[in-house]
PDB file of C-alpha atoms in Angstrom:
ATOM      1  CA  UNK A   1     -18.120  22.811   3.718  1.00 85.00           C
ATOM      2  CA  UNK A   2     -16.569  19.416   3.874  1.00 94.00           C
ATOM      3  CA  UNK A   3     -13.054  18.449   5.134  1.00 97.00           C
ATOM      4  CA  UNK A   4     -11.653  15.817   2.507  1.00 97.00           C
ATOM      5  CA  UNK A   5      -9.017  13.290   4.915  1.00 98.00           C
ATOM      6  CA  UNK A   6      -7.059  11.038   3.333  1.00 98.00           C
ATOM      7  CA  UNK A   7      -5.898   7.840   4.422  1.00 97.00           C
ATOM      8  CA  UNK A   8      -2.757   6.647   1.579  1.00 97.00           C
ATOM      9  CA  UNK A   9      -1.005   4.214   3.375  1.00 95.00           C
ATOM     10  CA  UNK A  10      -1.755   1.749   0.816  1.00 94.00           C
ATOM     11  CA  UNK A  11      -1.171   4.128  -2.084  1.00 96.00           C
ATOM     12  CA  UNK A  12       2.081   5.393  -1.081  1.00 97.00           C
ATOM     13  CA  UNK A  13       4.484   2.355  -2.470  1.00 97.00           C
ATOM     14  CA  UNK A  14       2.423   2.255  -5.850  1.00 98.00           C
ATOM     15  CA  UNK A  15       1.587   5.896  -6.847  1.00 97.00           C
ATOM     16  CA  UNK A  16       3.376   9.065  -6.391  1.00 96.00           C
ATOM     17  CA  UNK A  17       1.410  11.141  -3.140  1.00 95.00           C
ATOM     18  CA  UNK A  18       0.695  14.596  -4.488  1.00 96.00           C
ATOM     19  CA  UNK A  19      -1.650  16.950  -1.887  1.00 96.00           C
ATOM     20  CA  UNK A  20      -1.985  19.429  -4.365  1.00 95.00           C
ATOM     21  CA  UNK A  21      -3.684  17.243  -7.476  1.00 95.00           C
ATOM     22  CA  UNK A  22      -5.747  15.513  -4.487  1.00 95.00           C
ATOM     23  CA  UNK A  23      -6.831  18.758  -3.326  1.00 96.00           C
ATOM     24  CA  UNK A  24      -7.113  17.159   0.158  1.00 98.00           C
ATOM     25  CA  UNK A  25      -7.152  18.888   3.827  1.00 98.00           C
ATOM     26  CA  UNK A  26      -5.658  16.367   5.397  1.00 98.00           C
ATOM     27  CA  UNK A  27      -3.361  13.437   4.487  1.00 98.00           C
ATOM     28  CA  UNK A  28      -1.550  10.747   6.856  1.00 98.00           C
ATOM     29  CA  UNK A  29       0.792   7.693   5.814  1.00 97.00           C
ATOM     30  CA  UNK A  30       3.067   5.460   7.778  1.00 97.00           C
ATOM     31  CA  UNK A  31       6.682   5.182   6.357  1.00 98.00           C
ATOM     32  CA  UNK A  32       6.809   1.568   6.361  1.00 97.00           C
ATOM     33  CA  UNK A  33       4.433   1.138   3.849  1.00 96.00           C
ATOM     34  CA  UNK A  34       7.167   2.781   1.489  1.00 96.00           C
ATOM     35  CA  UNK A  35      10.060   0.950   2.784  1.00 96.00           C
ATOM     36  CA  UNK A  36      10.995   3.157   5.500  1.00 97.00           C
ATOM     37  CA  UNK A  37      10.691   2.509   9.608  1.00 98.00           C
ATOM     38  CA  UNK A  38       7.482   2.501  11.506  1.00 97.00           C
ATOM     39  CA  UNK A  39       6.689   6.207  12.046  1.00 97.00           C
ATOM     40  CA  UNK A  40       3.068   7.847  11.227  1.00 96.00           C
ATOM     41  CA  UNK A  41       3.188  10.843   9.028  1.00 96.00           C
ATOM     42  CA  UNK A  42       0.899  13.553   8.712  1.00 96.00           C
ATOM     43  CA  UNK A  43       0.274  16.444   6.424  1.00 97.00           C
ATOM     44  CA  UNK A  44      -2.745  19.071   6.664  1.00 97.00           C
ATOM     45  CA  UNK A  45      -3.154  22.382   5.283  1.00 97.00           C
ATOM     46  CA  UNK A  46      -1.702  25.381   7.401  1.00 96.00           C
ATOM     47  CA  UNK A  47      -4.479  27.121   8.157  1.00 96.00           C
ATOM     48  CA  UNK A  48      -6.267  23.935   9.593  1.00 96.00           C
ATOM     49  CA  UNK A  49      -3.343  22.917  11.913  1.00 97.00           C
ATOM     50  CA  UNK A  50      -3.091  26.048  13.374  1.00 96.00           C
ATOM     51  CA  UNK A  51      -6.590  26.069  14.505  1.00 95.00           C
ATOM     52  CA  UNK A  52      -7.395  22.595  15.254  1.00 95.00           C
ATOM     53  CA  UNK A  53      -7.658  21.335  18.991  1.00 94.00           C
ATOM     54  CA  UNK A  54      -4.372  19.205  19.842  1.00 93.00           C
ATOM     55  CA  UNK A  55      -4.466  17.047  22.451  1.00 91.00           C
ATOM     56  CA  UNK A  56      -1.224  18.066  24.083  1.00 90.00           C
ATOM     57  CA  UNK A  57       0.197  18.909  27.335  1.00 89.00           C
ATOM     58  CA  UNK A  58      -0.128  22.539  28.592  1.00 89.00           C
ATOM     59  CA  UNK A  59       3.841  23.910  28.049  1.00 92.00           C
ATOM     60  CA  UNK A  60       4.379  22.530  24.572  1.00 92.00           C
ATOM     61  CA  UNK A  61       3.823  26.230  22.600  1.00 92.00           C
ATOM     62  CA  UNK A  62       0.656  26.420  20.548  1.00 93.00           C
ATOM     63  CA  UNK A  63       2.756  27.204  16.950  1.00 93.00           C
ATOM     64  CA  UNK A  64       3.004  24.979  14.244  1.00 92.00           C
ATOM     65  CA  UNK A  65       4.914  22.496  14.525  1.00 92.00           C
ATOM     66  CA  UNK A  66       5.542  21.922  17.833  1.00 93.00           C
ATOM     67  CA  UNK A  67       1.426  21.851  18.959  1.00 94.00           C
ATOM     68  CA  UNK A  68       1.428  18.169  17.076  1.00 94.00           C
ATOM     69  CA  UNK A  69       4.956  17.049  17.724  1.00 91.00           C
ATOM     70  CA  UNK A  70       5.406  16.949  21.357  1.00 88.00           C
ATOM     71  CA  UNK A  71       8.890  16.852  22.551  1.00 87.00           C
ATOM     72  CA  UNK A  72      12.421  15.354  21.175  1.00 92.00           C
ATOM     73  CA  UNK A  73      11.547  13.633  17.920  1.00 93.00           C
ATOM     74  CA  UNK A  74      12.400  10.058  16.749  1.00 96.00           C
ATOM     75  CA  UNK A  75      15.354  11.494  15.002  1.00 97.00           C
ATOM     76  CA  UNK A  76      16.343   7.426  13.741  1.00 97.00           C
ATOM     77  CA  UNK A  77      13.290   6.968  12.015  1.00 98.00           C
ATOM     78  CA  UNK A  78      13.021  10.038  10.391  1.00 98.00           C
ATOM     79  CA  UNK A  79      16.738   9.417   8.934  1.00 98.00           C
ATOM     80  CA  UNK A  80      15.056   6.319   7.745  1.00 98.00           C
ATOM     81  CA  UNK A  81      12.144   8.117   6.008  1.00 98.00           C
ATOM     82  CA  UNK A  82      14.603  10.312   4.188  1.00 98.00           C
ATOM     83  CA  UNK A  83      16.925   6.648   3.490  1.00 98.00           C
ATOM     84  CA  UNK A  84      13.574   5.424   1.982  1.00 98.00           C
ATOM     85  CA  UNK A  85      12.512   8.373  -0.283  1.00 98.00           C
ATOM     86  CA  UNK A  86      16.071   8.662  -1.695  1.00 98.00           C
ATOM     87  CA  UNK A  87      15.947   5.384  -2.197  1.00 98.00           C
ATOM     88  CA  UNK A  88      13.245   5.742  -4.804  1.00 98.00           C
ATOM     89  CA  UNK A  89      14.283   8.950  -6.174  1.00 98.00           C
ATOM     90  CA  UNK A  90      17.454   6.963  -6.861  1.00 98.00           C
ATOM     91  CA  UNK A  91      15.940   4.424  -8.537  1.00 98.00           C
ATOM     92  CA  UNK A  92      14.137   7.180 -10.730  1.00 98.00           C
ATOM     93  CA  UNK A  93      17.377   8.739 -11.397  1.00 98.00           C
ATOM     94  CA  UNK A  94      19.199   5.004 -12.179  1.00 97.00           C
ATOM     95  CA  UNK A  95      16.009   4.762 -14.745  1.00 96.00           C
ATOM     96  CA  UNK A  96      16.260   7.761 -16.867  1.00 96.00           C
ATOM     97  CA  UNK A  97      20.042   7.561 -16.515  1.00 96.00           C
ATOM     98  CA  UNK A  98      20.434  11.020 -15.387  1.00 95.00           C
ATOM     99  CA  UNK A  99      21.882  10.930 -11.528  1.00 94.00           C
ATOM    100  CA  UNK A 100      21.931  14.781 -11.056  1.00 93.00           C
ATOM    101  CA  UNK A 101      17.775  15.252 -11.700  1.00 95.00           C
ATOM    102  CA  UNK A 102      16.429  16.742  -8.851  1.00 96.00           C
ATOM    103  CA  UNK A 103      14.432  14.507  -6.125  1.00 97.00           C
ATOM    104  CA  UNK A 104      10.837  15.343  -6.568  1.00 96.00           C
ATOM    105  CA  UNK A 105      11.296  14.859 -10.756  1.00 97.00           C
ATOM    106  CA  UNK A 106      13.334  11.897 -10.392  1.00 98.00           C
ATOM    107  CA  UNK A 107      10.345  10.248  -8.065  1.00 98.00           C
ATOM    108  CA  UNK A 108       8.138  11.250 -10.778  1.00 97.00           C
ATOM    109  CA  UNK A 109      10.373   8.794 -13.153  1.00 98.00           C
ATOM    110  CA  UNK A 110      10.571   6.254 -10.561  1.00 98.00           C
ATOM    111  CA  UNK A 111       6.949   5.969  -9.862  1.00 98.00           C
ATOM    112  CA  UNK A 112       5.398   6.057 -13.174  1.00 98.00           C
ATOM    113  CA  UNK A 113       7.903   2.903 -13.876  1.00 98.00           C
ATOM    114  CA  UNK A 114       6.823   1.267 -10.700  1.00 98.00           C
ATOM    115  CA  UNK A 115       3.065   1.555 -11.882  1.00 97.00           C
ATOM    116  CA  UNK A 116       3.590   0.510 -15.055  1.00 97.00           C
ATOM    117  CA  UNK A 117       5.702  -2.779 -13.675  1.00 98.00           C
ATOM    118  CA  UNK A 118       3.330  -3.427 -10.543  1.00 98.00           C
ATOM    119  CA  UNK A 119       0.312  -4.042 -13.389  1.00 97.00           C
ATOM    120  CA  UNK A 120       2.141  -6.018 -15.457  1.00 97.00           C
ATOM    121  CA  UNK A 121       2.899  -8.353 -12.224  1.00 98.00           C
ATOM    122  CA  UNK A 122      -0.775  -7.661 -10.752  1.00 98.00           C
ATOM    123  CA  UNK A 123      -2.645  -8.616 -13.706  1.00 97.00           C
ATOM    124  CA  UNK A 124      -0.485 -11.861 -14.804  1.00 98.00           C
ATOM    125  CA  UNK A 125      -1.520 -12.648 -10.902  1.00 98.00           C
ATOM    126  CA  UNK A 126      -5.186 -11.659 -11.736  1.00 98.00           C
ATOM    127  CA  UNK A 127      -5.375 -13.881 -14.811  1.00 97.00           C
ATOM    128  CA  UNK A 128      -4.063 -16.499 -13.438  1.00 98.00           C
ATOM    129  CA  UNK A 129      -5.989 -16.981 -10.426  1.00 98.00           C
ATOM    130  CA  UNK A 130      -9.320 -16.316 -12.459  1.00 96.00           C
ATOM    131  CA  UNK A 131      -8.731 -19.794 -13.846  1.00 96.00           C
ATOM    132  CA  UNK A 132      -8.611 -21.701 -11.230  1.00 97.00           C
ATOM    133  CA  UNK A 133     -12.606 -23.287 -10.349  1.00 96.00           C
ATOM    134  CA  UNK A 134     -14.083 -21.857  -8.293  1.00 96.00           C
ATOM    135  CA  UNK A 135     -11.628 -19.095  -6.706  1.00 98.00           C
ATOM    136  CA  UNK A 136     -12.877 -15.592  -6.410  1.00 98.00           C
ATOM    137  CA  UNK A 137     -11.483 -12.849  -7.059  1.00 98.00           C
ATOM    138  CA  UNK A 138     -12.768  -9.416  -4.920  1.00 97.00           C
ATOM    139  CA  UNK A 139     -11.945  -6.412  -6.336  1.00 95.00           C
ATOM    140  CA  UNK A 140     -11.837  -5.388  -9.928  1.00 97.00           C
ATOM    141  CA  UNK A 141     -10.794  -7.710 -12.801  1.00 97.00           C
ATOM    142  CA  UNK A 142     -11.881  -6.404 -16.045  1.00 96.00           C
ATOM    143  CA  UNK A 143      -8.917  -4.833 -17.816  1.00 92.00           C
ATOM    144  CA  UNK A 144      -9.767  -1.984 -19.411  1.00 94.00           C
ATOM    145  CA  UNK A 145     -10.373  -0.419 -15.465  1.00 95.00           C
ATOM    146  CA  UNK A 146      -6.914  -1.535 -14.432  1.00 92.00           C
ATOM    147  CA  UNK A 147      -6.054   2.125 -13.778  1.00 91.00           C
ATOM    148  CA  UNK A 148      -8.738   2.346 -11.238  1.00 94.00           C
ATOM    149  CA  UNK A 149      -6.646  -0.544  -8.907  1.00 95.00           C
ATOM    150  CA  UNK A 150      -3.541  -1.287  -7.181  1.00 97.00           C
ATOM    151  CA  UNK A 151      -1.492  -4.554  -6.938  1.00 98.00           C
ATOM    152  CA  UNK A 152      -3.178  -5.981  -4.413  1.00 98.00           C
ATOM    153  CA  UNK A 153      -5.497  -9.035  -5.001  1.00 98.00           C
ATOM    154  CA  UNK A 154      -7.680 -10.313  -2.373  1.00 98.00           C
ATOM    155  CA  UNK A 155      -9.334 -14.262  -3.312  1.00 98.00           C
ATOM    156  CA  UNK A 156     -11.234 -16.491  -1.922  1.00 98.00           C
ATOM    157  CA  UNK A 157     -12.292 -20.222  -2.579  1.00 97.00           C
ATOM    158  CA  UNK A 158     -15.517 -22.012  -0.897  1.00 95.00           C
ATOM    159  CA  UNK A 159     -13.881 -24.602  -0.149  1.00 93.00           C
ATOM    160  CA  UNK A 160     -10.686 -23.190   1.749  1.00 94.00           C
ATOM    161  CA  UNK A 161     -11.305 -20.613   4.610  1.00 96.00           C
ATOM    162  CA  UNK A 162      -8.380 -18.128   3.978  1.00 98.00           C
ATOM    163  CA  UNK A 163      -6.455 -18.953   7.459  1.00 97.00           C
ATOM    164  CA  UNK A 164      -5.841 -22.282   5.710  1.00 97.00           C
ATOM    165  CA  UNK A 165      -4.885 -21.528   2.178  1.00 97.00           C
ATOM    166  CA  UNK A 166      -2.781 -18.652   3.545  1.00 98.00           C
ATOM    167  CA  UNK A 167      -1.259 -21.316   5.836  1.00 98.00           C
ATOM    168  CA  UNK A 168      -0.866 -23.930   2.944  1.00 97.00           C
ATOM    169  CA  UNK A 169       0.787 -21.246   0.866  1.00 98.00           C
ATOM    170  CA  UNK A 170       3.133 -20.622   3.492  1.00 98.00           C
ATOM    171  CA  UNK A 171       4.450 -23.691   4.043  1.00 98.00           C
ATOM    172  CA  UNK A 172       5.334 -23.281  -0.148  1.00 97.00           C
ATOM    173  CA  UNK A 173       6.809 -20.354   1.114  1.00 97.00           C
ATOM    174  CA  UNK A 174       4.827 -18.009  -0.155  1.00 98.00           C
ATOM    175  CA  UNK A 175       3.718 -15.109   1.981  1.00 97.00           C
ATOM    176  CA  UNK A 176       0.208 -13.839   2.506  1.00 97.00           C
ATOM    177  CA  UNK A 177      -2.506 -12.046   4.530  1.00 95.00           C
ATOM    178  CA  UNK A 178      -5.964 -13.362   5.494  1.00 98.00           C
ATOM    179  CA  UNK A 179      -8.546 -11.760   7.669  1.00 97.00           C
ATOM    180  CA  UNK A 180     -10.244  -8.561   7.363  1.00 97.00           C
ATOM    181  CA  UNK A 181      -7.602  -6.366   7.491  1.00 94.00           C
ATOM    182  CA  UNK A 182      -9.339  -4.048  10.094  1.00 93.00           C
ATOM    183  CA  UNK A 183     -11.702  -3.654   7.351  1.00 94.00           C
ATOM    184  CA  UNK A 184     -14.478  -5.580   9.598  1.00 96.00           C
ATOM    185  CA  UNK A 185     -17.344  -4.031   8.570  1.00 98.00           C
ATOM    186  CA  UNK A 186     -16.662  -4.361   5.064  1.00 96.00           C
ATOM    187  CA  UNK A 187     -15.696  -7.979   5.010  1.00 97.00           C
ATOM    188  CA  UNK A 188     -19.282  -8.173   6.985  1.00 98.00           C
ATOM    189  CA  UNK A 189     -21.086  -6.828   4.504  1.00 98.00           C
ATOM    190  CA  UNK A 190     -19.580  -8.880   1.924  1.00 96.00           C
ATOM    191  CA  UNK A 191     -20.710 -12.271   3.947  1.00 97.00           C
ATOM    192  CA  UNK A 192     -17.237 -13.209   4.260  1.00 97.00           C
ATOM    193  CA  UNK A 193     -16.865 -13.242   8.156  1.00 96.00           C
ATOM    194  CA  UNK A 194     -15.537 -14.709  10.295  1.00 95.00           C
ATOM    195  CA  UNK A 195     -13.066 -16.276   7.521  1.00 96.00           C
ATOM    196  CA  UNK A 196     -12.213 -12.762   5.671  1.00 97.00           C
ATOM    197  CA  UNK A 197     -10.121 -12.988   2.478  1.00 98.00           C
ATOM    198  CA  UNK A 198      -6.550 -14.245   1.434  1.00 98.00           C
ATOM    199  CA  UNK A 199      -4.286 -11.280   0.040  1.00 98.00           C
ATOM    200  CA  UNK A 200      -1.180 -10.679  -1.737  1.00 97.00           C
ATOM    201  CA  UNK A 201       0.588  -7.412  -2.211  1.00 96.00           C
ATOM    202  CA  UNK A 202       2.797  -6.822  -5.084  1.00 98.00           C
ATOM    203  CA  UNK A 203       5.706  -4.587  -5.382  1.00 97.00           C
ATOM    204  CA  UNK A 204       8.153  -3.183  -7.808  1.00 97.00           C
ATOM    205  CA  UNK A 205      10.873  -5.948  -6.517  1.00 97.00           C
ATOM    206  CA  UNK A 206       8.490  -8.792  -6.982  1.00 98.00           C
ATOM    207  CA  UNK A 207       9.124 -10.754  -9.966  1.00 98.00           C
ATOM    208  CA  UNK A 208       7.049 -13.078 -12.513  1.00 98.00           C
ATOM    209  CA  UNK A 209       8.426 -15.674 -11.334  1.00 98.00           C
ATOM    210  CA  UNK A 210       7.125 -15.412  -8.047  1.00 98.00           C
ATOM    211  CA  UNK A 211       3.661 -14.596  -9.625  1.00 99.00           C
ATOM    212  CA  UNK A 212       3.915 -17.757 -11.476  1.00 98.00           C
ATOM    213  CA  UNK A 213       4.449 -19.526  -8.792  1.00 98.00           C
ATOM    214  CA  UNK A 214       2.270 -18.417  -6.687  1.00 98.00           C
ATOM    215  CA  UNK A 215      -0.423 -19.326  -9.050  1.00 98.00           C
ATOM    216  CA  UNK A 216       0.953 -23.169  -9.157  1.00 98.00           C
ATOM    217  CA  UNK A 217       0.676 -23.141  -5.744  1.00 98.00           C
ATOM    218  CA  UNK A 218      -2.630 -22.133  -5.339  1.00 98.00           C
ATOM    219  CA  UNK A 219      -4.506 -23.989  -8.161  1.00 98.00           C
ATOM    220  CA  UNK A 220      -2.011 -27.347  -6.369  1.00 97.00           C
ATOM    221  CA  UNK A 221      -3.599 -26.654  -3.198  1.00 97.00           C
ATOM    222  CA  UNK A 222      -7.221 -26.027  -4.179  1.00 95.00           C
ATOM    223  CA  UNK A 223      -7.237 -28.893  -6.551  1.00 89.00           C
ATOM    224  CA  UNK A 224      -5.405 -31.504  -4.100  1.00 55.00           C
TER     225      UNK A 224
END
């Protein structure tokens, strides 16, 4: 049957990552995208890894791990992956106020919070933008599916190819994305090459202010 590979490098800083409720093969992340240092990471089932063709030269031994991990490791950046995770589980353990509960429960705390902020945040941005004329919004926007997104809102405006609002935004200080986010053929079949979309990413240290400005900004610089 089918091999289910998943790609959560965009899920990682909003949802807790659990291989077992995904009932995935294969799963690969970079730590940046949770605060940590560049380094890829990649999980698979056992029994897949060991059996797998890896591209690797012929003395590394043929054993799990060392078939995929070639060598001495990057020993800084993993300290930095285990800075970053700590990090959150601290953060779950500063919310329940109990700093002895265990990492993987105390992540649990700390991500259900950071969900429940990160909506907040992303739908104040959501409403707001859907009243300025003429901006779209691509993604999903009715409420009552807000479970079925995270907080990141792409936009555009007919008027404004995205290089230049995200470039008039910046200058408000205000930082943002535009292109197609190596999501080419998608931005293709949405008509929206070669301009792609604007996009904002919010996190758990974002705050309404920001998302109130960043509204004022943008209905200031479409309407001027």
């Amino acid at each position: 049957g089918a091999e289910v590979f998943v790609d959560a490098v965009h899920w990682a800083p909003h949802r807790r990552t659990n291989v077992t409720e995904l009932g995935c093969d294969y799963l690969v992340c970079s730590a940046y995208k949770f605060f940590g240092p560049h380094i890829g990471i990649l999980w698979g089932r056992r029994e897949r890894m060991e059996v797998l063709p890896a591209y690797k030269l012929r003395p590394v031994p043929d054993r799990i791990p060392d078939r995929w991990m070639t060598g001495t490791q990057n020993h800084e950046c993993l300290a930095g992956v285990l800075a970053a995770i700590e990090y959150l589980a601290d953060l779950g353990r500063r919310l329940c106020g109990e700093p002895q509960r265990d990492r993987r429960a105390a992540l649990e705390v700390a991500y259900e919070a950071i969900a429940a902020y990160e909506r907040q945040l992303c739908w104040r941005l959501i409403d707001g933008l859907r009243s300025i004329p003429g901006l779209r919004i691509w993604g999903i926007t009715d409420p009552r599916r807000a479970a079925e997104r995270l907080p990141t809102v792409a936009w555009t405006h007919p008027n404004f190819p995205a290089s230049e609002l995200a470039t008039r935004l910046g200058e408000r200080g205000i930082f943002t994305w535009h292109g197609h986010y190596y999501a080419i053929e998608l931005t293709t079949a949405l008509g929206l090459e070669p301009h792609g979309m604007l996009r904002m990413g919010i996190t758990h240290y974002n705050t309404t202010e920001e998302i109130d400005r960043t509204v004022a900004a943008t209905a200031a610089i479409l309407g001027g």
